[in-house]
XYZ file of C-alpha atoms in Angstrom:
55
model
C 78.978 47.118 13.655
C 78.570 50.190 15.379
C 75.293 52.324 14.823
C 76.055 55.548 12.995
C 75.578 58.637 14.717
C 72.813 60.875 13.786
C 73.730 64.135 11.781
C 73.372 66.377 14.797
C 75.757 64.511 17.183
C 78.833 65.913 18.265
C 80.759 62.510 18.074
C 81.356 62.739 21.649
C 77.988 61.399 22.897
C 75.235 58.621 22.367
C 71.604 58.857 22.290
C 70.178 56.092 24.777
C 69.215 53.864 21.818
C 72.404 54.003 20.665
C 74.057 53.159 23.474
C 72.046 50.246 23.858
C 72.821 48.712 20.537
C 76.592 49.810 21.225
C 76.872 48.228 24.593
C 74.881 44.912 23.163
C 77.486 44.939 20.051
C 80.405 45.342 22.656
C 78.994 42.530 25.013
C 78.747 40.155 21.992
C 82.304 40.938 21.152
C 83.521 40.508 24.731
C 81.773 37.105 24.739
C 83.063 35.798 21.459
C 86.637 36.638 22.662
C 86.124 34.990 25.830
C 84.993 31.960 24.145
C 88.118 31.999 22.118
C 90.387 32.314 25.135
C 88.746 29.337 26.461
C 89.627 27.299 23.574
C 93.244 28.692 23.566
C 93.574 27.476 27.188
C 91.924 23.950 26.612
C 94.017 23.764 23.620
C 97.307 24.895 25.762
C 96.285 22.018 28.695
C 95.864 19.518 26.147
C 99.342 20.294 24.773
C 101.111 20.510 28.157
C 99.344 16.855 29.021
C 101.152 15.245 25.673
C 104.211 16.701 26.692
C 104.212 15.671 30.242
C 101.113 13.252 31.194
C 101.786 13.698 34.866
C 100.281 17.076 34.777
């Protein structure tokens, strides 16, 4: 969840604190996506090995 912008914000800029929070959330989301992609690659590799054990 992205922290709300302050009332005087133009919606185009973030304060330093808000940018730190936003970056942490973004990095957490990227890490979660990377873990999901790794799991998908492992599942696909296992599936291919079952189809052709020589791989």
